[in-house]
PDB file of C-alpha atoms in Angstrom:
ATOM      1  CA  UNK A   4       0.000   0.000   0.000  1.00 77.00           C
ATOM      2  CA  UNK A   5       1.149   3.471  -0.676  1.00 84.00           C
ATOM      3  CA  UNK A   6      -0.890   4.455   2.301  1.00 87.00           C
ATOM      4  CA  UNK A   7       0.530   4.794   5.885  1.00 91.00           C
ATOM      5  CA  UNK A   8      -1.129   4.049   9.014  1.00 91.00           C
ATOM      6  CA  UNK A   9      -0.117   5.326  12.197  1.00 90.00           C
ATOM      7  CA  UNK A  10      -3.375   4.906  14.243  1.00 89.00           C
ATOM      8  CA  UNK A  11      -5.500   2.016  14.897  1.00 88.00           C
ATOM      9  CA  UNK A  12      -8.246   4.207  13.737  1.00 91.00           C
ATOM     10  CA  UNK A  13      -6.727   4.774  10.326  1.00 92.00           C
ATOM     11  CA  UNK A  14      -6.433   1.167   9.625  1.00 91.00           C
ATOM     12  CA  UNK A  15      -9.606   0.910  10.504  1.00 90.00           C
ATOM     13  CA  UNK A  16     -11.762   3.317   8.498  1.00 91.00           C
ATOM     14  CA  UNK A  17      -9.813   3.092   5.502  1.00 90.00           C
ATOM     15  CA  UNK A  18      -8.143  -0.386   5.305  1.00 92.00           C
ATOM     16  CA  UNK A  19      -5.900  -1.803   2.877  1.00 93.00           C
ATOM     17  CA  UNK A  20      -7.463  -3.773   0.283  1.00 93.00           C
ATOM     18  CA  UNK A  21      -5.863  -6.921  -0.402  1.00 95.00           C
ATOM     19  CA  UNK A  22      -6.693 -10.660  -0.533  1.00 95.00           C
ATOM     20  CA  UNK A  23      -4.115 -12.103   1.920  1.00 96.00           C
ATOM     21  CA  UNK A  24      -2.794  -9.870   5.146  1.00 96.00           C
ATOM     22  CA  UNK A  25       0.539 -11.280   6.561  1.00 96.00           C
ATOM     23  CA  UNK A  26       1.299  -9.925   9.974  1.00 96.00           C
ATOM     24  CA  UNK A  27       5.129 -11.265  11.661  1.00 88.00           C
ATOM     25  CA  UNK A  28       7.557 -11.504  12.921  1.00 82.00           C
ATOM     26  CA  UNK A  29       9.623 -10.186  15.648  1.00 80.00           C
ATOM     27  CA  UNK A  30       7.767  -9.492  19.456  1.00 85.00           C
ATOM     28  CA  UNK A  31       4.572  -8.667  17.536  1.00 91.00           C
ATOM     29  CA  UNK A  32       2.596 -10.288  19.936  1.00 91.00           C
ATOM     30  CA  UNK A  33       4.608  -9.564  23.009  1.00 88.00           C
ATOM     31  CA  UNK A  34       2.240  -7.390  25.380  1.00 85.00           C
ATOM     32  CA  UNK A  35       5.467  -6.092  27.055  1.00 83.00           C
ATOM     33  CA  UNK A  36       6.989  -5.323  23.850  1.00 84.00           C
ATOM     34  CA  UNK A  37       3.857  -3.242  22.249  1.00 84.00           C
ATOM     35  CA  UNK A  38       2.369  -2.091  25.848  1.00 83.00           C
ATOM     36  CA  UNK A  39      -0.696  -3.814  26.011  1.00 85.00           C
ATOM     37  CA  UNK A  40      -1.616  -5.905  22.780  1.00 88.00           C
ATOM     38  CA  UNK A  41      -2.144  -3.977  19.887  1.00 90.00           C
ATOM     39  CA  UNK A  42      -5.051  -5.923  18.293  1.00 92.00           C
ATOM     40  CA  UNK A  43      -3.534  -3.943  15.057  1.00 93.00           C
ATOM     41  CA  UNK A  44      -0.911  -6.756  14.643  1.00 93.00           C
ATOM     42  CA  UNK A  45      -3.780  -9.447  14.500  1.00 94.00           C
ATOM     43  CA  UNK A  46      -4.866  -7.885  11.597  1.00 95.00           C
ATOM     44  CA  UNK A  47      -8.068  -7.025  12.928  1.00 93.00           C
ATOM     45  CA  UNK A  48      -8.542  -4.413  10.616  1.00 94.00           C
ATOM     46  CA  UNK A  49      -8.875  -7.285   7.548  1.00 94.00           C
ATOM     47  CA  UNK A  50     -11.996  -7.688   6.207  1.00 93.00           C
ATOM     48  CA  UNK A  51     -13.140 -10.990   7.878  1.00 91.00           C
ATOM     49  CA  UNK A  52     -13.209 -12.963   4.158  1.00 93.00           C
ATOM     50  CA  UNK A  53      -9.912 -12.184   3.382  1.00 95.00           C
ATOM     51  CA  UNK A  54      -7.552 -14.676   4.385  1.00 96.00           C
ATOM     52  CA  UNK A  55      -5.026 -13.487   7.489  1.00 97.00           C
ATOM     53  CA  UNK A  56      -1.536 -15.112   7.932  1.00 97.00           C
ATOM     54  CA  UNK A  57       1.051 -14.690  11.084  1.00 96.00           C
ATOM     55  CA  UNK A  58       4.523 -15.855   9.963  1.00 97.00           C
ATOM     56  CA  UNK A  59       7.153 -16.448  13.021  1.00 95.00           C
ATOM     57  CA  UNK A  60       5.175 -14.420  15.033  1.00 94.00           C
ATOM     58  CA  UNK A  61       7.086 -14.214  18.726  1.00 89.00           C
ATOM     59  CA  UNK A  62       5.537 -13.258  21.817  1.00 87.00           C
ATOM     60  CA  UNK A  63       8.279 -13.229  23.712  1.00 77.00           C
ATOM     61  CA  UNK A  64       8.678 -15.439  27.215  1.00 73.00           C
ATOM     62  CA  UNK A  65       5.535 -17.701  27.440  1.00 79.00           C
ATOM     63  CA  UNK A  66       6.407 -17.843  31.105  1.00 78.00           C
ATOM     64  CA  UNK A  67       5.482 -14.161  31.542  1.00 78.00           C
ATOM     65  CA  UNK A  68       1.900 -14.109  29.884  1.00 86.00           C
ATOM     66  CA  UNK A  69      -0.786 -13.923  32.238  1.00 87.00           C
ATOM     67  CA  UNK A  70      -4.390 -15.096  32.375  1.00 92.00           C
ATOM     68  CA  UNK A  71      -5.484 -11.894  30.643  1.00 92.00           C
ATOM     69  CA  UNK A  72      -3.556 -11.953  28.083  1.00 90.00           C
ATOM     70  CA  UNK A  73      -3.841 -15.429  27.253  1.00 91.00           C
ATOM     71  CA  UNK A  74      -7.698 -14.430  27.212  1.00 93.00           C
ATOM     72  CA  UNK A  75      -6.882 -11.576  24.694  1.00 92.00           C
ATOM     73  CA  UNK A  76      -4.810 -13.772  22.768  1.00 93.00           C
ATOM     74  CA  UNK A  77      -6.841 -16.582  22.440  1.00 93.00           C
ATOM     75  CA  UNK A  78      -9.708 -14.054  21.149  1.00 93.00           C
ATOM     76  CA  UNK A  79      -7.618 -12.836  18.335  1.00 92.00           C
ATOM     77  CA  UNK A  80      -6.049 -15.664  16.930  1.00 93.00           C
ATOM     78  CA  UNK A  81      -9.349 -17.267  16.692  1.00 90.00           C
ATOM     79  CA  UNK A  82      -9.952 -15.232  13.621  1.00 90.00           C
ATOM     80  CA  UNK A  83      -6.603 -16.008  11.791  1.00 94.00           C
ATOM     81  CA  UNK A  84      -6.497 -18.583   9.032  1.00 95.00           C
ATOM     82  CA  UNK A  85      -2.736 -20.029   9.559  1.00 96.00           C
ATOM     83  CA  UNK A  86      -0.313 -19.290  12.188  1.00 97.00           C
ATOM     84  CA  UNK A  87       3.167 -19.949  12.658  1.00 97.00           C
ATOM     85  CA  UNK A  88       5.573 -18.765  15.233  1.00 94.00           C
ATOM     86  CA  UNK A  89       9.294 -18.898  15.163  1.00 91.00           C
ATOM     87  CA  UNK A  90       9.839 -20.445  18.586  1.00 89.00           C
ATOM     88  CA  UNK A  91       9.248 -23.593  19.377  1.00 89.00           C
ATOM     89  CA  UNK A  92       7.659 -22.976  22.811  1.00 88.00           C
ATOM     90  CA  UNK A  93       5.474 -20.482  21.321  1.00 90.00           C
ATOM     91  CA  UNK A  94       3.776 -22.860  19.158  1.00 93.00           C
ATOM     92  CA  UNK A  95       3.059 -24.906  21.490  1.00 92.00           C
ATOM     93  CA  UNK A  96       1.970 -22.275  23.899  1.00 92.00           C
ATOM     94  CA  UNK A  97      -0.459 -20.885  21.299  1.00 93.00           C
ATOM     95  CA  UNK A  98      -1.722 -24.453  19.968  1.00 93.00           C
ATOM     96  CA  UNK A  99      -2.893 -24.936  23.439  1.00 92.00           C
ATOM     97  CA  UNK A 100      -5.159 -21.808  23.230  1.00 91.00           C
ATOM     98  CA  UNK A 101      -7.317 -22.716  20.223  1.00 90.00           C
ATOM     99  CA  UNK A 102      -7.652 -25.826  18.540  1.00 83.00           C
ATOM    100  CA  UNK A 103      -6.025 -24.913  15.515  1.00 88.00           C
ATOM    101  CA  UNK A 104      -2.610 -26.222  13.718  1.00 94.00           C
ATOM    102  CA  UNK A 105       0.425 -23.611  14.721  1.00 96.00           C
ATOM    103  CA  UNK A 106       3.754 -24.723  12.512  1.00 96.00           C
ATOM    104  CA  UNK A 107       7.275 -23.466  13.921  1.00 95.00           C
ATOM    105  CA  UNK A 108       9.301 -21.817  11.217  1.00 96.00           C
ATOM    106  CA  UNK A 109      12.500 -19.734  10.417  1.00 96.00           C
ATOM    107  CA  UNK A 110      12.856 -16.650  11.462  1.00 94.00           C
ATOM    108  CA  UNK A 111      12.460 -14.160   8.052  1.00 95.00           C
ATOM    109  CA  UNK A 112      16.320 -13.437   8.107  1.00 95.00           C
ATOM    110  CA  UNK A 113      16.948 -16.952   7.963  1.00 96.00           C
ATOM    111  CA  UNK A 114      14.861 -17.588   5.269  1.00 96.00           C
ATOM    112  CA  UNK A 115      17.609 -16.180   2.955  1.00 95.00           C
ATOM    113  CA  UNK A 116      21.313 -17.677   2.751  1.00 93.00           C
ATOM    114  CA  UNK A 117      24.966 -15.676   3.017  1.00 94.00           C
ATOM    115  CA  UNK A 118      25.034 -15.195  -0.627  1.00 95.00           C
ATOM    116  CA  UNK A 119      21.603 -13.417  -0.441  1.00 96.00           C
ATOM    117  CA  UNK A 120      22.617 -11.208   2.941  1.00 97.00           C
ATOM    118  CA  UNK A 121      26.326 -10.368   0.954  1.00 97.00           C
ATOM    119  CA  UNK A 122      25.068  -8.313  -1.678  1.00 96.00           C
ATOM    120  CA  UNK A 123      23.739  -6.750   1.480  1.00 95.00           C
ATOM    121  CA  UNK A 124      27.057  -6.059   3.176  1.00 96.00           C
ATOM    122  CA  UNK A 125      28.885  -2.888   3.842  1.00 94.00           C
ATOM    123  CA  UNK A 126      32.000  -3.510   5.685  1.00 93.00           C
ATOM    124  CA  UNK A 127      33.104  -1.081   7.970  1.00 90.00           C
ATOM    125  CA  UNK A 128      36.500   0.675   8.131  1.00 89.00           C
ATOM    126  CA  UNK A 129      38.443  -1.078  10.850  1.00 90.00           C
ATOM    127  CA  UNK A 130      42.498  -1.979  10.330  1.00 91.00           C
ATOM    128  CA  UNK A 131      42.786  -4.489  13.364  1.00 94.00           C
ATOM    129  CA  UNK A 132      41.357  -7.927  14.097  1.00 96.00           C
ATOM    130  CA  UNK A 133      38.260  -7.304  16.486  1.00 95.00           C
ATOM    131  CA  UNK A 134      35.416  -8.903  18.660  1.00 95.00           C
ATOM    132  CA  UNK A 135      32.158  -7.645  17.969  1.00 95.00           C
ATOM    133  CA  UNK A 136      30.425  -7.528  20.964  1.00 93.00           C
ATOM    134  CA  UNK A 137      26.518  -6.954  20.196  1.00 91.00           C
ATOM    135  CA  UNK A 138      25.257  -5.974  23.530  1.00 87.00           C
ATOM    136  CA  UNK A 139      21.397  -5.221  23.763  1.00 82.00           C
ATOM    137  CA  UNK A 140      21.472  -5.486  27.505  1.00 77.00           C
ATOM    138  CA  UNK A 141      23.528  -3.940  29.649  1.00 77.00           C
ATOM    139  CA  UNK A 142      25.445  -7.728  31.317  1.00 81.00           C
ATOM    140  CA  UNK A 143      28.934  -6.940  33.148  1.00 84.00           C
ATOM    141  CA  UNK A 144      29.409 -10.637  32.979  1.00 87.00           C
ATOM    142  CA  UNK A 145      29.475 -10.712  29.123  1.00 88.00           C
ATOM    143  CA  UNK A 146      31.677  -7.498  29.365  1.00 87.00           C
ATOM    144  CA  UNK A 147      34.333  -9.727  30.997  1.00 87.00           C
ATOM    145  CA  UNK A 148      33.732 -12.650  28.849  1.00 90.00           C
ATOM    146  CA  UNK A 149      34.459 -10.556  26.069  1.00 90.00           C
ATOM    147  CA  UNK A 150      37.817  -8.784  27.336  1.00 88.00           C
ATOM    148  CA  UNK A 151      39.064 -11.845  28.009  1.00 90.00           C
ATOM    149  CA  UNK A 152      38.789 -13.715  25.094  1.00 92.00           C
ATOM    150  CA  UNK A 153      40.130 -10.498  23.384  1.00 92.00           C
ATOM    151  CA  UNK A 154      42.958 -10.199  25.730  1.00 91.00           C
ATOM    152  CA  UNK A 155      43.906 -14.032  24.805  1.00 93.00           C
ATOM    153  CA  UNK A 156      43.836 -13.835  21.549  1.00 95.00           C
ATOM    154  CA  UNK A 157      45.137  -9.908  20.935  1.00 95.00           C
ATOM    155  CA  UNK A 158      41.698  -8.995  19.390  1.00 95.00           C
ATOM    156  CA  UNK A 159      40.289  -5.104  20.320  1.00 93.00           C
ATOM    157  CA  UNK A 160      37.061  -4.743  21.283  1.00 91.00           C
ATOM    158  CA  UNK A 161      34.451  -3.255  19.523  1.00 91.00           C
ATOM    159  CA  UNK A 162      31.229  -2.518  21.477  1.00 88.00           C
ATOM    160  CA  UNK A 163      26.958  -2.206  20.587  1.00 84.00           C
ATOM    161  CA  UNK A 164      26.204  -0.609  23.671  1.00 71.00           C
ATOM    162  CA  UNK A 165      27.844   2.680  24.795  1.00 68.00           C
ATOM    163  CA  UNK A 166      26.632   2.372  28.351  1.00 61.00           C
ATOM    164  CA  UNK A 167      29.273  -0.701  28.455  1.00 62.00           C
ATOM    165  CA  UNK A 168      31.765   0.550  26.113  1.00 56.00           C
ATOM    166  CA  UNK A 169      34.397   1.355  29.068  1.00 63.00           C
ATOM    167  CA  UNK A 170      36.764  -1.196  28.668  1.00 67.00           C
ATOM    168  CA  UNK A 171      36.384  -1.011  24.903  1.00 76.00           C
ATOM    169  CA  UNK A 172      38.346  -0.032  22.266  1.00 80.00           C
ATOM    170  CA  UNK A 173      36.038   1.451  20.328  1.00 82.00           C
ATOM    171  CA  UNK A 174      32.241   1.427  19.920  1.00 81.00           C
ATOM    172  CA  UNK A 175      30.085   1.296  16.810  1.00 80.00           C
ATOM    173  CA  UNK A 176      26.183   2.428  15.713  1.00 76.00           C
ATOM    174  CA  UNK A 177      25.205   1.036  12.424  1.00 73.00           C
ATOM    175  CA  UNK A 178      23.929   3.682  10.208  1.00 75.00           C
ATOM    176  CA  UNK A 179      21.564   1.134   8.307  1.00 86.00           C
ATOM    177  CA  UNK A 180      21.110  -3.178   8.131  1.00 90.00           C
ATOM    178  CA  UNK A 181      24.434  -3.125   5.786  1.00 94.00           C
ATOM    179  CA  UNK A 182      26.882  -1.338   7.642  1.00 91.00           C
ATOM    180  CA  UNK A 183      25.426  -3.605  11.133  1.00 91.00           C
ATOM    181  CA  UNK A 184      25.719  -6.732   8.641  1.00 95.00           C
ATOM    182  CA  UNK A 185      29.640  -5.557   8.096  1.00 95.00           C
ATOM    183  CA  UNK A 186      30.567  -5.609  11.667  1.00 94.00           C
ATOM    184  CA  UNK A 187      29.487  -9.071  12.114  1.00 96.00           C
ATOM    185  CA  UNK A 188      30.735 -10.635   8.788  1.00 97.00           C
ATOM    186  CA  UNK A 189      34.000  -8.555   9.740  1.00 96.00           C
ATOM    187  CA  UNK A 190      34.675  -9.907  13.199  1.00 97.00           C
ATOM    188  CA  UNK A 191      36.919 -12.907  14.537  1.00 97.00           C
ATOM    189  CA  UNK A 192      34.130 -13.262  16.868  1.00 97.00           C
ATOM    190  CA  UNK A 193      30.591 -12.424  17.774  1.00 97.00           C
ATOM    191  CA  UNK A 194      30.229 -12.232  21.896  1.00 95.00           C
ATOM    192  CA  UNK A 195      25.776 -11.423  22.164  1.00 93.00           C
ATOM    193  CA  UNK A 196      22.555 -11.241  23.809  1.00 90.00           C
ATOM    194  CA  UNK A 197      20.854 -10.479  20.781  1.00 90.00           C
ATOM    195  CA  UNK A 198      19.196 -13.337  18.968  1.00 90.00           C
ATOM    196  CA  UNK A 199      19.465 -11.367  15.640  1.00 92.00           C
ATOM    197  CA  UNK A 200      23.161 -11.061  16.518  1.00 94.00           C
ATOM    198  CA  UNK A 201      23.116 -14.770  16.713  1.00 95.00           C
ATOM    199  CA  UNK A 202      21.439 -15.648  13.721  1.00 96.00           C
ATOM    200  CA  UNK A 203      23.425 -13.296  11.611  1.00 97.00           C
ATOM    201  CA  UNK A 204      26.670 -14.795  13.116  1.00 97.00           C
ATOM    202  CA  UNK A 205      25.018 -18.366  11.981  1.00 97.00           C
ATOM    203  CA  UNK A 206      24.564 -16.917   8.684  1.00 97.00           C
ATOM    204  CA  UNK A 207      28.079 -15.734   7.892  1.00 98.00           C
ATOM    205  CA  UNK A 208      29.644 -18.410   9.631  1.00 98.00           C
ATOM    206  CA  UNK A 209      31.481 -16.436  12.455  1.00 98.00           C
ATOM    207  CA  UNK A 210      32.314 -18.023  15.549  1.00 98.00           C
ATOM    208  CA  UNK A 211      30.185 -16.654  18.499  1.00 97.00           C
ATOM    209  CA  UNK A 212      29.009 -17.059  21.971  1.00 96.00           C
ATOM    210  CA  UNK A 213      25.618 -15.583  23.061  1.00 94.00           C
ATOM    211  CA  UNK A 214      24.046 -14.590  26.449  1.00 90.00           C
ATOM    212  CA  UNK A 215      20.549 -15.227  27.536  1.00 82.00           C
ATOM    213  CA  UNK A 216      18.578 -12.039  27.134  1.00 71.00           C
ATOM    214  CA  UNK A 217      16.621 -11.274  30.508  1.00 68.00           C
ATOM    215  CA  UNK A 218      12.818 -11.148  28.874  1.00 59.00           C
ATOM    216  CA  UNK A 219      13.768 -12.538  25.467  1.00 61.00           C
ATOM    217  CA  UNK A 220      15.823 -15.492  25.780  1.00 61.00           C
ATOM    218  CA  UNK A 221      13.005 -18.206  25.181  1.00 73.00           C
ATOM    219  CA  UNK A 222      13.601 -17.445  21.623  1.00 77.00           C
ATOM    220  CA  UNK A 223      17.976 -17.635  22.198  1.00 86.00           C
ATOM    221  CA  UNK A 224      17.322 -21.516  23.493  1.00 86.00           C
ATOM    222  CA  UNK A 225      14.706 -22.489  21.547  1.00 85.00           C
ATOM    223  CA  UNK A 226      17.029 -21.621  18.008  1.00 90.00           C
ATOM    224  CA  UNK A 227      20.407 -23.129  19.690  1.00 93.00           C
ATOM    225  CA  UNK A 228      18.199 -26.219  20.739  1.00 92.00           C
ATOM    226  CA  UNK A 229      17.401 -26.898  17.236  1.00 92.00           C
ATOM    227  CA  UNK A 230      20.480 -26.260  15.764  1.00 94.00           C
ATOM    228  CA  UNK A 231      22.481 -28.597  18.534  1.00 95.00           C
ATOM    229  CA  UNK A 232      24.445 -25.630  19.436  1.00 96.00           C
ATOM    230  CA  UNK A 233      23.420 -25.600  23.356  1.00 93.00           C
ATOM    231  CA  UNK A 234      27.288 -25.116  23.859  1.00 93.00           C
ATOM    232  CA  UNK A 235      27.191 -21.662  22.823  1.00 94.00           C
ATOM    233  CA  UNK A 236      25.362 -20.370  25.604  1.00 93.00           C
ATOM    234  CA  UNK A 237      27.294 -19.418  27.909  1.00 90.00           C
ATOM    235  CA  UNK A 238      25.455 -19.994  31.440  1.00 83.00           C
ATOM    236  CA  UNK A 239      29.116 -19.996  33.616  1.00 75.00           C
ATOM    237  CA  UNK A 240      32.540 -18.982  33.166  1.00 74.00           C
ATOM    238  CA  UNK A 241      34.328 -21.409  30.802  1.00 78.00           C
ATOM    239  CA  UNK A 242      38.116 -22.083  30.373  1.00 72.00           C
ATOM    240  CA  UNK A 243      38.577 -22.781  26.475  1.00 82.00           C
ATOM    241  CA  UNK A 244      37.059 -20.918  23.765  1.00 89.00           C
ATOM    242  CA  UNK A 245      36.012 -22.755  20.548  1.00 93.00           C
ATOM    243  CA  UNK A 246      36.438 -20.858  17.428  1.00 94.00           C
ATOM    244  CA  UNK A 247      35.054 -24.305  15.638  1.00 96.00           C
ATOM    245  CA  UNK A 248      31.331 -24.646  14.693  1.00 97.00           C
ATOM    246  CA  UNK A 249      30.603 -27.150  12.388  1.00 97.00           C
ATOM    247  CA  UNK A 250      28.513 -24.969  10.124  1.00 97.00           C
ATOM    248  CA  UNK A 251      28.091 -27.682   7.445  1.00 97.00           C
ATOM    249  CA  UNK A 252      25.823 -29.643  10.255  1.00 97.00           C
ATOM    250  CA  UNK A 253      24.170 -25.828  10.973  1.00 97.00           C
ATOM    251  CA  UNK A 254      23.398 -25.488   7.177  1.00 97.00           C
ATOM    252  CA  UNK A 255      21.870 -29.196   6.845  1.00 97.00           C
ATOM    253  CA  UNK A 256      19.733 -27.817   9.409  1.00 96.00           C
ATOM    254  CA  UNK A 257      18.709 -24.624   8.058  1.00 96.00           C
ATOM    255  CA  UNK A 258      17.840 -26.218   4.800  1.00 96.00           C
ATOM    256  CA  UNK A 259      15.293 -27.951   6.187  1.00 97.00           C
ATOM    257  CA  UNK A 260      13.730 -25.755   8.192  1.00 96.00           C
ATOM    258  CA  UNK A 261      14.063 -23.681   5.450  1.00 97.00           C
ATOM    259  CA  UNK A 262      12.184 -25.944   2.805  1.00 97.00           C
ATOM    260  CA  UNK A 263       9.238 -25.993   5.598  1.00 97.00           C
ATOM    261  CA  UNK A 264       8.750 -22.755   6.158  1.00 97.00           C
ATOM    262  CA  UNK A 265       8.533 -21.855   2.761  1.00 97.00           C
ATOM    263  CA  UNK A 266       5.874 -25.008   2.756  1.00 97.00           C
ATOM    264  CA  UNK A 267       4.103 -22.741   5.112  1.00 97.00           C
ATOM    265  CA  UNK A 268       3.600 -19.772   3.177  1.00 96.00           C
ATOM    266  CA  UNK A 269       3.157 -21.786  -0.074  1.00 96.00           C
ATOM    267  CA  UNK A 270       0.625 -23.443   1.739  1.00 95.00           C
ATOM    268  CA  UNK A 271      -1.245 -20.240   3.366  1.00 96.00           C
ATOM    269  CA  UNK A 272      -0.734 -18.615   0.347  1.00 95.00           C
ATOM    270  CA  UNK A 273      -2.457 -21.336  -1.334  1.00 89.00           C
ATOM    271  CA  UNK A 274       0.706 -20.634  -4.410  1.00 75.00           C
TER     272      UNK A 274
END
């Protein structure tokens, strides 16, 4: 639509006219995320024939959504035609509400390989060998983590998050997706909390280590679960860094997952 929306209201006296509405992906249906659930991002401004897709939708820690919200969920979803969710527990935890399929899928970024995300990249203009460390919450533990590795293996530190950017040697805010892309496919080594951090480390095949995010790790486990990488969570201080990660297993992986989530939209899309 050449139309934008920036009201509820908007969207719903004057809708978009289409035959299939796609909402997804990333904490769209997280009530902490959106204050309060936006019923916007359920696409209840659709008109009710049309058909109305969530792809990878994430809601964020299951653990955390109360009675109410379940309520308001379950109310909403009734109304969609095919839902998916990126984590695993989420499926489940929305299967259980209505009695209605939900399929677990790729996240959208992972839906495209490294030679699709390289014509992407804009690397940035750093002389020395650095650790990227992608820092969406502030975690002194992770700070240490990451000096030491860098201190072991002579590697500055280049930091996300200026807050913790004391001890680093320089910091970095991407200007747009390609220059953020460049830092990671630039780095010896990805040290995160951010789950995109993660995936795009997957993607490019950079060694990394992630943190559990406070409210948004469900999503962390749930895609290092799958992938058999459990070992790079770090949960405790560990002794011996592992630069190796057998990416051809990761990739097997991926394609799969990748063939059925495209089965999903195909599918939903009825194409």
């Amino acid at each position: 639509s050449k139309n934008v929306f920036y009201t509820k209201k908007s969207l719903r006296t004057d809708p978009p006219q289409y035959d299939i509405y796609i909402v997804g992906s990333d904490q769209v249906w997280n009530p902490y995320i959106t204050h309060g659930l936006d019923s916007s991002f359920f696409l209840d401004f659709a008109p009710k024939d049309k058909v109305k897709i969530g792809y990878g939708v994430s809601i964020g820690q299951t653990k955390d959504i109360n009675e109410n919200f379940k309520c308001q969920i379950k109310e909403h979803i009734e109304y969609m035609n095919y839902i998916s969710s990126r984590e695993k527990t989420a499926a489940i935890f929305l299967e259980k509400l209505i009695n209605k399929k939900v399929y677990n899928v790729l996240d959208p970024t992972l839906l495209l390989d490294s030679n699709s995300w390289d014509k992407c990249v804009e690397y940035p203009k750093v002389k020395n060998k650095y650790l990227l460390l992608y820092n969406l919450q502030p975690n002194k533990h992770m700070m240490d983590f990451a000096n030491r590795i860098s201190k072991k293996y002579d590697l500055d530190v280049i930091c996300f998050n200026k807050n913790e950017a004391n001890n680093a040697d320089r910091t970095f805010a991407y200007n747009d997706p390609n220059n953020f892309l460049g830092y990671i496919k630039n780095s010896e080594i990805i040290i995160t909390n951010s789950f995109h951090g993660a995936v795009f480390s997957m993607i490019f095949h950079k060694p990394f280590y992630t943190f559990v995010h406070d409210t948004r790790g469900e999503r962390m486990v749930d895609l290092m679960e799958e992938l058999g990488l459990q070992d790079r969570i770090i949960r405790e201080d560990i002794d011996e860094i592992n630069f190796y990660i057998d990416y051809e297993e990761i990739d097997r992986i991926l394609s799969i997952k990748r063939k059925e989530s495209l089965e999903f939209l195909s599918k939903s899309l009825k194409i």
